[in-house]
Short mmCIF file of C-alpha atoms and ligand atoms in Angstrom, two decimals:
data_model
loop_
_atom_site.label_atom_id
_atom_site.label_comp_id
_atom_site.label_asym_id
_atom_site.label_seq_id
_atom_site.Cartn_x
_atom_site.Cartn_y
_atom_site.Cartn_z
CA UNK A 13 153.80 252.49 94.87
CA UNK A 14 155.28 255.84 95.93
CA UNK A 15 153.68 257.67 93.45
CA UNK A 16 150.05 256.38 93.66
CA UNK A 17 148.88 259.41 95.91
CA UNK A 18 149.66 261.51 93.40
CA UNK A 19 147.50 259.97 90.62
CA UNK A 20 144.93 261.94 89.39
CA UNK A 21 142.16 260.64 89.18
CA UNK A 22 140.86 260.52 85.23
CA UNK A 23 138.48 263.27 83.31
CA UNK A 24 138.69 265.64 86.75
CA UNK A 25 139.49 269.23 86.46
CA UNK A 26 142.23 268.64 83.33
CA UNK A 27 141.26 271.43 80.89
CA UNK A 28 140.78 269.53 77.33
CA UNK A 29 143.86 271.41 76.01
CA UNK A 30 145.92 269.52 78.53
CA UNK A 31 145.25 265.98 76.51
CA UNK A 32 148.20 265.05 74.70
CA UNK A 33 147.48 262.14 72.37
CA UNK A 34 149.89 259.42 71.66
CA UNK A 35 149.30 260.10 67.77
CA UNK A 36 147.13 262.28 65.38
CA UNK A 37 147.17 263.83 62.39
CA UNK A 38 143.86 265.29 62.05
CA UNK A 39 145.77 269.41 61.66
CA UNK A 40 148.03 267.27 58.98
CA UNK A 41 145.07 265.85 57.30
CA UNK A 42 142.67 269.37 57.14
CA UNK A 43 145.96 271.10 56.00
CA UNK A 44 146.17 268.68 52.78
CA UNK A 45 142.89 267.96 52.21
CA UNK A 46 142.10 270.02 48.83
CA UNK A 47 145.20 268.18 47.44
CA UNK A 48 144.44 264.24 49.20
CA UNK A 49 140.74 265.11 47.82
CA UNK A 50 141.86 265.72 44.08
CA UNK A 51 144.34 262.72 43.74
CA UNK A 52 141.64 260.55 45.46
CA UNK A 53 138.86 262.04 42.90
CA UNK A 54 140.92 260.86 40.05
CA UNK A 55 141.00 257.27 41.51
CA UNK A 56 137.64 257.29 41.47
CA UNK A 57 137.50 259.06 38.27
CA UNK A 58 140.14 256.19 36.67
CA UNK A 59 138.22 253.41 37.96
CA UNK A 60 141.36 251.24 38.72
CA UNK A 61 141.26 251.32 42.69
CA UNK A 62 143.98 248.92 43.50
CA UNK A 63 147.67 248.42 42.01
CA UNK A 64 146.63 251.20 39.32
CA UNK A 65 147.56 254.52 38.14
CA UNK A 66 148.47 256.43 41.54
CA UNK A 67 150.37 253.64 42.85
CA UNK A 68 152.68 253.83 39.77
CA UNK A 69 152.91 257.33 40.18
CA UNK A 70 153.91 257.19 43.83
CA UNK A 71 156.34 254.06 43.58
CA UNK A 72 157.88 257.18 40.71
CA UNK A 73 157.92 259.95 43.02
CA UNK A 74 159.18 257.80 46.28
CA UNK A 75 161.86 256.30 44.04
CA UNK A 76 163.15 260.12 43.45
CA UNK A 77 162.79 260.71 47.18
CA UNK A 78 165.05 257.81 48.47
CA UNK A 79 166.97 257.83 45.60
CA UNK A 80 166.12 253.72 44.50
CA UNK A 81 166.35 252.14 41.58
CA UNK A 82 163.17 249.98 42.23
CA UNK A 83 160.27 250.80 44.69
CA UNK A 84 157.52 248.05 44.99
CA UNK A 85 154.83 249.59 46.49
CA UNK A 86 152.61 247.20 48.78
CA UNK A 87 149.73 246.90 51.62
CA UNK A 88 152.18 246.95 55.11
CA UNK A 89 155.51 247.18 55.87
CA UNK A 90 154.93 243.43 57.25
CA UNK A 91 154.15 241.82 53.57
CA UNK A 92 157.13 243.75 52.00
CA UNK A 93 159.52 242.47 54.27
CA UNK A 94 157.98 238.76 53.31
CA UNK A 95 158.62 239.84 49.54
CA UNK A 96 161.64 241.06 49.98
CA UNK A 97 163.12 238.13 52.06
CA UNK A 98 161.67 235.96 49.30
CA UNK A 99 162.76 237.86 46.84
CA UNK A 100 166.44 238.07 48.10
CA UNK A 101 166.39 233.90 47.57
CA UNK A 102 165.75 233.23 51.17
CA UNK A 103 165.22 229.26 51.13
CA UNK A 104 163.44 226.93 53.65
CA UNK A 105 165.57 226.54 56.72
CA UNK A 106 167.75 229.26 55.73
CA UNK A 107 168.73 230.79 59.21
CA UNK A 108 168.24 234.58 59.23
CA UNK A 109 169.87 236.80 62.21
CA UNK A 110 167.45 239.19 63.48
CA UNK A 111 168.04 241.92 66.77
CA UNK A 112 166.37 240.66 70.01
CA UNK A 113 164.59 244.08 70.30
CA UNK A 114 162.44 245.12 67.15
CA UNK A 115 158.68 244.53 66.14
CA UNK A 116 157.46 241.73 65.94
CA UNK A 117 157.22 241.88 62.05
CA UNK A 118 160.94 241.51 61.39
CA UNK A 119 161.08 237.82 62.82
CA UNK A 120 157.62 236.80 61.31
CA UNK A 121 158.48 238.15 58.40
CA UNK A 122 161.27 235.55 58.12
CA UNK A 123 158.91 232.37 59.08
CA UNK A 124 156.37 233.21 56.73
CA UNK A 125 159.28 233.63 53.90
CA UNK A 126 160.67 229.96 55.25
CA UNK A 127 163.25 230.77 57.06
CA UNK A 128 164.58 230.82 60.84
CA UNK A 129 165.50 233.82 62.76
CA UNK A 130 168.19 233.57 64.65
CA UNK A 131 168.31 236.39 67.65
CA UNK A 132 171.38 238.62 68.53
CA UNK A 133 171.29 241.68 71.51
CA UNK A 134 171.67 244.80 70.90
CA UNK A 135 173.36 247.47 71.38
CA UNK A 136 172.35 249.38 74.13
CA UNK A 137 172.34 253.55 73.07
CA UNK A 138 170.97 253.27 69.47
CA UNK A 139 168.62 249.44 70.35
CA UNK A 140 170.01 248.66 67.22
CA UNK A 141 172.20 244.65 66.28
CA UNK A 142 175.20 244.72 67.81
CA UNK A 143 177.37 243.90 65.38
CA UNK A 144 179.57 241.46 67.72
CA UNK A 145 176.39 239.81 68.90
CA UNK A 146 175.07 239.17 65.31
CA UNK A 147 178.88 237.78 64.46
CA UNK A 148 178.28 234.90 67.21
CA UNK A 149 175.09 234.23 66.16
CA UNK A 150 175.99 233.09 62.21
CA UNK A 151 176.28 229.89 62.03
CA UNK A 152 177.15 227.75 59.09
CA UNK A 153 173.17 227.81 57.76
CA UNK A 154 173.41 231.62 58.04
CA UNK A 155 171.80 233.10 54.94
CA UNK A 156 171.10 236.71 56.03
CA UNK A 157 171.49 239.62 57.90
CA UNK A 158 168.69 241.64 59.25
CA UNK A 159 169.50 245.08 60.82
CA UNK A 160 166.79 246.87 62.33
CA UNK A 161 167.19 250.85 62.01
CA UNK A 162 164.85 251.75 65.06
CA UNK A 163 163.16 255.33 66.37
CA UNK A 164 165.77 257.77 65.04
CA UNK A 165 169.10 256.43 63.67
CA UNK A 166 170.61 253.69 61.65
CA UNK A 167 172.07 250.66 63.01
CA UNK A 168 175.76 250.21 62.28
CA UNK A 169 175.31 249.44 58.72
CA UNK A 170 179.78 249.37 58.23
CA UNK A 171 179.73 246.50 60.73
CA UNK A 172 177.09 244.81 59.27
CA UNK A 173 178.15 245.15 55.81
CA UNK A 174 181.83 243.75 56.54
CA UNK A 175 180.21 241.05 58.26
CA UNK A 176 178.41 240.28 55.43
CA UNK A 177 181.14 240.28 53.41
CA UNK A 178 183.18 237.91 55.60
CA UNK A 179 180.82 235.54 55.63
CA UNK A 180 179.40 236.00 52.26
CA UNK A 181 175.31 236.54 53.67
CA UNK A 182 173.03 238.84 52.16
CA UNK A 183 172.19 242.18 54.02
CA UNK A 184 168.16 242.50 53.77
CA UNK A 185 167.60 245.37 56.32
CA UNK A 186 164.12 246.40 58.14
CA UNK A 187 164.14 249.73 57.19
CA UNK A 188 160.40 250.09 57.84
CA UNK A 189 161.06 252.83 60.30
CA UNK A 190 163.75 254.36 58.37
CA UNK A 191 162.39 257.47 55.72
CA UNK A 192 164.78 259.69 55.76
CA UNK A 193 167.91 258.54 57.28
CA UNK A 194 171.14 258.31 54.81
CA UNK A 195 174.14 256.66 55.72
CA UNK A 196 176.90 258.47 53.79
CA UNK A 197 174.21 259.78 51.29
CA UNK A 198 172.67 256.16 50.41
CA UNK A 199 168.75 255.80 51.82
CA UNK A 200 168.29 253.26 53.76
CA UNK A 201 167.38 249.97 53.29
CA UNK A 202 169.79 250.13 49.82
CA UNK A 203 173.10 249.17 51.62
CA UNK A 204 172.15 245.26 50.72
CA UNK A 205 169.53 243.58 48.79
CA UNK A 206 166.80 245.39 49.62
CA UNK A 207 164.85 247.05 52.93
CA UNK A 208 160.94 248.16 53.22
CA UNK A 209 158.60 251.03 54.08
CA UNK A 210 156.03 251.34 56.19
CA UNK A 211 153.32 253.66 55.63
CA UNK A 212 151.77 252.72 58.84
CA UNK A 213 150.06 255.84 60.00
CA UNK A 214 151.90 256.83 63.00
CA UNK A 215 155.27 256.46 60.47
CA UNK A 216 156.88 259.51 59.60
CA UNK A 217 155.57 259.44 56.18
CA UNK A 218 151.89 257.72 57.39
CA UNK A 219 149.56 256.87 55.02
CA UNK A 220 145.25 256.81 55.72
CA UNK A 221 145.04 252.93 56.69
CA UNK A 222 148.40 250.11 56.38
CA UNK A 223 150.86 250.43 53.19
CA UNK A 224 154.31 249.75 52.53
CA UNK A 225 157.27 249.29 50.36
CA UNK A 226 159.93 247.25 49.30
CA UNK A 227 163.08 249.27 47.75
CA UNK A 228 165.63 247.99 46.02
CA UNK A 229 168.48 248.58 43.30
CA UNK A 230 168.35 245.42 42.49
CA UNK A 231 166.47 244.63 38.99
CA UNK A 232 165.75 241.35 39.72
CA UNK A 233 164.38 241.41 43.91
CA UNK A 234 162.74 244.07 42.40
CA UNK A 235 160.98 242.18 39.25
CA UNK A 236 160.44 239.25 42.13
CA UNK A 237 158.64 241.38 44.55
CA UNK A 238 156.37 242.68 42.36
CA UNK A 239 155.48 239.44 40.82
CA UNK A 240 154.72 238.05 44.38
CA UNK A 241 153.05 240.96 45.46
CA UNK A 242 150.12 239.77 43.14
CA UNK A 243 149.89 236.41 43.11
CA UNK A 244 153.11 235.89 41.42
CA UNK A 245 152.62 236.93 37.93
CA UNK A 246 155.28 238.77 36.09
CA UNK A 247 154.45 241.40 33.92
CA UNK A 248 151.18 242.32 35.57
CA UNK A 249 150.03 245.71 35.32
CA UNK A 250 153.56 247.39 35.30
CA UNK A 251 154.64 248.62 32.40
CA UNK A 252 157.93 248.94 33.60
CA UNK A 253 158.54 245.25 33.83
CA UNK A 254 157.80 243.60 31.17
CA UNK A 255 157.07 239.85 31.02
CA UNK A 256 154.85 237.26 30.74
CA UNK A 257 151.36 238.63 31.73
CA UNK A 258 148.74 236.35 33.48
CA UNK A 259 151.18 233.17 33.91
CA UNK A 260 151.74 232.47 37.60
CA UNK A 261 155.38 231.33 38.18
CA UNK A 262 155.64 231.69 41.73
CA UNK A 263 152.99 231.52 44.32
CA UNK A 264 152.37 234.43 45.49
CA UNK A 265 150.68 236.59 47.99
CA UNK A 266 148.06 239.64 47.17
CA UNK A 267 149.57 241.91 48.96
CA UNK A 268 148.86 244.97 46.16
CA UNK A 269 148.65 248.94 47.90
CA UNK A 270 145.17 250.26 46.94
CA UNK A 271 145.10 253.60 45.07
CA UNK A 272 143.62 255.63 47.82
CA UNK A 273 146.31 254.81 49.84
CA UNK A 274 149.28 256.06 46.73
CA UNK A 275 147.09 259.10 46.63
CA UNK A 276 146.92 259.80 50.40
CA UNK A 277 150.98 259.18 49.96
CA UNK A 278 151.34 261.35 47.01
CA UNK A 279 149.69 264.02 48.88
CA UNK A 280 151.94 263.62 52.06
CA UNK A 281 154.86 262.97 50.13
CA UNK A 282 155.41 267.05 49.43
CA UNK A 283 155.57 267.96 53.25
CA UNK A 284 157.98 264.78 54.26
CA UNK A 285 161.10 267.37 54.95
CA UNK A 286 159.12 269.81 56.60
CA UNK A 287 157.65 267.09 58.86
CA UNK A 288 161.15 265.89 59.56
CA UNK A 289 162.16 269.04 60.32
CA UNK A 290 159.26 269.28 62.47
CA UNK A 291 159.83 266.14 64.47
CA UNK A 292 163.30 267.14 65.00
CA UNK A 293 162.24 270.75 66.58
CA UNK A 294 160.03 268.46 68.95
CA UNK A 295 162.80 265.85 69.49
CA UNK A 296 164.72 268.71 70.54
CA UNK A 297 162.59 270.58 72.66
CA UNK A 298 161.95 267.12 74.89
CA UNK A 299 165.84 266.65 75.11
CA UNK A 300 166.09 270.45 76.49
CA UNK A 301 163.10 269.70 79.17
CA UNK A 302 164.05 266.63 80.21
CA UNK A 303 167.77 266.57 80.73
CA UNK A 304 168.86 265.92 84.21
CA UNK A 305 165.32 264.91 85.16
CA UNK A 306 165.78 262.53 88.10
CA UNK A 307 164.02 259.24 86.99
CA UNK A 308 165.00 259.83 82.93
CA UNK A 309 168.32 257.20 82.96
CA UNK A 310 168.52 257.73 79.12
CA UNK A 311 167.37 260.51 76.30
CA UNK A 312 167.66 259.34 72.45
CA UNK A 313 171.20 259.60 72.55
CA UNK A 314 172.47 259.86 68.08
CA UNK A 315 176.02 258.01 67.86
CA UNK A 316 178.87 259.11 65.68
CA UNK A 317 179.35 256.83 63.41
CA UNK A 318 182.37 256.02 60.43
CA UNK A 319 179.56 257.15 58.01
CA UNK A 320 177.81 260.51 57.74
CA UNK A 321 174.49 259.93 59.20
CA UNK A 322 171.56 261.79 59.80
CA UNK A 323 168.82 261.19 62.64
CA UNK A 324 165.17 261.59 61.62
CA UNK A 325 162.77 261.07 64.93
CA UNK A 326 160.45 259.02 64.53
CA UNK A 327 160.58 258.02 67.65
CA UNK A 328 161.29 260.06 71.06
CA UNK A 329 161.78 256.97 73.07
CA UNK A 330 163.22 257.63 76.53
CA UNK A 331 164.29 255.60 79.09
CA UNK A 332 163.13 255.68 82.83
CA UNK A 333 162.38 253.90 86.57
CA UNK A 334 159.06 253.18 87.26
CA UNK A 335 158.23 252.96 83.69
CA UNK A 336 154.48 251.39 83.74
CA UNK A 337 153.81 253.55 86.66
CA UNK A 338 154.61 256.28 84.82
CA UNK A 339 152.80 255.52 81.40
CA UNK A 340 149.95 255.22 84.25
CA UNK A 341 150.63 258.49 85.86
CA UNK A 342 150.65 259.93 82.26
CA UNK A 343 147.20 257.84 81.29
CA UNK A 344 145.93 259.51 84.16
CA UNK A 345 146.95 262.66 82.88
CA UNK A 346 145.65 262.60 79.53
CA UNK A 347 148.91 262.08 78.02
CA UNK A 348 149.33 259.05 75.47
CA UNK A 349 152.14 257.33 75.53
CA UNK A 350 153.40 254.05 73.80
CA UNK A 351 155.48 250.79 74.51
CA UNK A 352 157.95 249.69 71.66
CA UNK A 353 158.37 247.11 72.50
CA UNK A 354 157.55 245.64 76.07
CA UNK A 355 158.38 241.92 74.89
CA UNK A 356 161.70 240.90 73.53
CA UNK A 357 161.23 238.63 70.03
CA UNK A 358 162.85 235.62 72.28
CA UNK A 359 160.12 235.57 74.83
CA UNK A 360 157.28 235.85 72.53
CA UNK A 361 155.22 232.79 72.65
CA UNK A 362 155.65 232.52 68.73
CA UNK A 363 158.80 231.73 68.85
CA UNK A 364 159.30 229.63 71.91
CA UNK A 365 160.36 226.80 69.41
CA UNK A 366 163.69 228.54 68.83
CA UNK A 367 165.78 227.37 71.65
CA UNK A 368 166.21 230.95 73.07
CA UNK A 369 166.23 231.79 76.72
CA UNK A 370 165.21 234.00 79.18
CA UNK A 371 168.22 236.49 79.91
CA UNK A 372 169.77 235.67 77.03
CA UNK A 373 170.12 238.88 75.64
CA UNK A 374 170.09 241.57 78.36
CA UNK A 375 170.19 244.24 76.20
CA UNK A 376 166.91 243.79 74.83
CA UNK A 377 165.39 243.04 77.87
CA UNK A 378 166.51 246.14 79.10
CA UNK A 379 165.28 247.95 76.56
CA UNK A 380 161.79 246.19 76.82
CA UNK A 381 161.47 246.92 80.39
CA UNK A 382 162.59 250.52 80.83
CA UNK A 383 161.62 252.23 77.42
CA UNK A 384 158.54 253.94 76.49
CA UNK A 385 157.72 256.40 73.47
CA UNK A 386 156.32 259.93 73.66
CA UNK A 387 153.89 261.97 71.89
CA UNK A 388 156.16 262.69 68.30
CA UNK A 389 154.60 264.58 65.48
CA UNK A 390 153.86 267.11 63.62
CA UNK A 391 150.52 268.22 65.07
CA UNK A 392 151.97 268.11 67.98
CA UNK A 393 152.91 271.63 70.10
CA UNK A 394 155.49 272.74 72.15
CA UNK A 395 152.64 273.64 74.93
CA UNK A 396 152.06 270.06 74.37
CA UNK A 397 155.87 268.95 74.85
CA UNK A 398 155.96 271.47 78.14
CA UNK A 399 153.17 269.73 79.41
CA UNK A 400 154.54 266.33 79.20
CA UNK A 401 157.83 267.31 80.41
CA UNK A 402 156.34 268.95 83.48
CA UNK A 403 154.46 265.42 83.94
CA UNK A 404 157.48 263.42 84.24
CA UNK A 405 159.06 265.81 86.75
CA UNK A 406 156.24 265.88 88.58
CA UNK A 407 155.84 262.11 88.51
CA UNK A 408 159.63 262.12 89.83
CA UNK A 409 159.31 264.78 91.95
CA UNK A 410 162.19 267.06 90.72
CA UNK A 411 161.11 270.56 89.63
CA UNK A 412 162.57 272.57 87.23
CA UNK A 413 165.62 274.18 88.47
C1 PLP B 517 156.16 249.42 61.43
C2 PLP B 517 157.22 248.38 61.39
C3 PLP B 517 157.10 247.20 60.62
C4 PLP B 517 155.85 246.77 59.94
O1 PLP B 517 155.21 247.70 59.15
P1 PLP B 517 153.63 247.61 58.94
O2 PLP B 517 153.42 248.57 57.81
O3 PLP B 517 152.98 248.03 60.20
O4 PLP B 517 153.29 246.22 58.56
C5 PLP B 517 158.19 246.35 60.58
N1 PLP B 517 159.31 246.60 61.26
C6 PLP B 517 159.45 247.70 62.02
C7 PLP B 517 160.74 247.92 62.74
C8 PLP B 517 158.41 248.61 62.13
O5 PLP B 517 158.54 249.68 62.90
#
């Protein structure tokens, strides 16, 4: 490899202000302590520690945040997407077309609910279904549509809603990476039945440990999820839907968010714009320091679309040659880096049983094999951006000019 001789080798002579970690929040998590340790103190105080008072209260708050009708507040973004599948009427068998190129969550998610995701490509600047691709994959046991909105913009949520519409399938979107993003003012994961969350830490809004959401304006996904998100009983708890108490009419799952988690969220919840804002400043400063970099085929490129959308970086995923010998070089260099996601859905040994193939969608498998993800949040610095950037053109050997 052309580039070995110029691996460092690792912990020599790199001052400890160099490291650039993938993820942290620990400046986040000082700076909103006093308020994370007085919501959690009234957990404790309550004495409800799971689906109580503070998830209410945040399910409230995040509804006035994404502007929802219904927000079902759960453990992961995984187990809402099960709910919310479930809850749209997905039925066993029920075919549901999922992008190629997306975590593994949003084609589980669809097995465990019963159903059979189908796999489209992408398209290639925003990794997001390609709207022709997902039109050639319905078939006449098509039930639903799954876009994926991934690292900073919205799939093409027009396409996929006239699709839908043509062919009369619901539109259940993975939104999990979404917070933020508006697609001519609606939040996403409202433009169908339903979307999800995630709370996963390293999320833009990240929560202390795994939580999640299902939103909705729909009464009734939204009276379903929340039934199945505790063992199927209607009524529980929430005063807001009223119903039939202890009585299990579905079988459900316990997938209830505990109480530290809503107050964590609560907390975080204030500071969501300003950490957009942040992310953007970051997103920005890469995309200045890296364009033209010889070895860099592709920077987060935000389409135009029909709609009036808005980017929120979650992700600065770039594209680039030599990409594991560069996550290497970086390793090497103290600077974390991360992989989303080095194995298309098709070629995952879980779904081998689907009758997909190798090369089928090229797109994806591009994607797979030249993207990786860069340091992106609000701890982070713009020393610490500098730094990175001067990695990669070192790694590729084109100084600044
Ligand atoms: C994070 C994520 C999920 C799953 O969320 P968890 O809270 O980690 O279970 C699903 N889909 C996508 C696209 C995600 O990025």
């Amino acid at each position: 490899m052309e580039h070995a001789a110029t691996l460092a080798e690792p912990g020599t002579a790199t001052p400890s202000g160099a490291r650039v970690p993938f993820f942290t929040q620990a400046a986040t998590f000082a700076a909103l302590w006093p308020e994370i340790e007085a919501n959690v103190a009234a957990v404790v105080e309550r004495g409800k520690y799971s689906h109580g008072h503070a998830v209410g209260e945040f399910e409230a708050a995040l509804g006035r945040v994404v502007d929802a009708a219904h927000v079902v507040g759960v453990n992961s973004g995984t187990d809402a997407l099960v709910l919310l599948l479930r809850a749209a009427g997905l039925e066993a068998g029920d075919e549901v077309v999922v992008p190629a190129f997306s975590f593994v969550a949003s084609a589980s998610s669809v097995v465990l609910a019963g159903g059979r995701p189908v796999f489209a490509d992408i398209d290639p600047v925003t990794y997001a279904l390609d709207p022709a691709a997902a039109a050639a994959a319905v078939t006449a046991r098509t039930r639903m549509l799954m876009p994926v909105h991934l690292f900073c913009q919205l799939a093409d949520l027009g396409a996929v809603t006239r699709l839908a519409e043509r062919h009369a399938l619901t539109v259940v979107e993975d939104s999990a990476e979404a917070i933020g993003m508006r697609w001519d003012g609606t939040h996403a994961g409202l433009h169908g039945a339903g979307g999800v969350l995630s709370f996963f830490p390293t999320k833009t809004l990240g929560a202390l440990g795994d939580a999640g959401a299902v939103i909705t304006n729909d009464d009734r996904i939204a009276e379903t999820a929340a039934a199945l998100r505790h063992h199927g009983r209607f009524g529980h708890t929430l005063d807001h839907f009223p119903g039939i108490g202890n009585e299990t009419v579905l079988p459900g799952l316990n997938s209830k968010m505990d109480d530290v988690q809503a107050a964590v969220l609560l907390a975080k919840l204030g500071r969501l714009d300003a950490d957009i804002a942040r992310r953007a400043a970051l997103a920005g400063a890469y995309t200045e320091r890296l364009r033209g970099c010889p070895g860099v085929r592709r920077l987060p490129t935000v389409v135009e679309r029909e709609a009036e959308t808005n980017p929120v970086f979650y992700v600065y995923a770039v594209e680039v040659e030599h990409r594991d010998s560069l996550v290497a070089y970086l390793a090497a260099h103290h600077v974390g880096t991360e992989t989303y996601y080095p194995v298309p859905l098709h070629r995952q040994p879980c779904f081998a049983d689907l009758g997909h193939r190798p090369g089928e969608f090229p797109h994806a498998e591009a994607a797979c094999a030249r993207t990786v993800a860069l340091p992106l949040y609000p701890d982070l610095t713009e020393a610490q951006v500098d730094r990175v950037c001067e990695l990669i053109r070192a790694f590729y050997g084109g100084s600044r000019s």
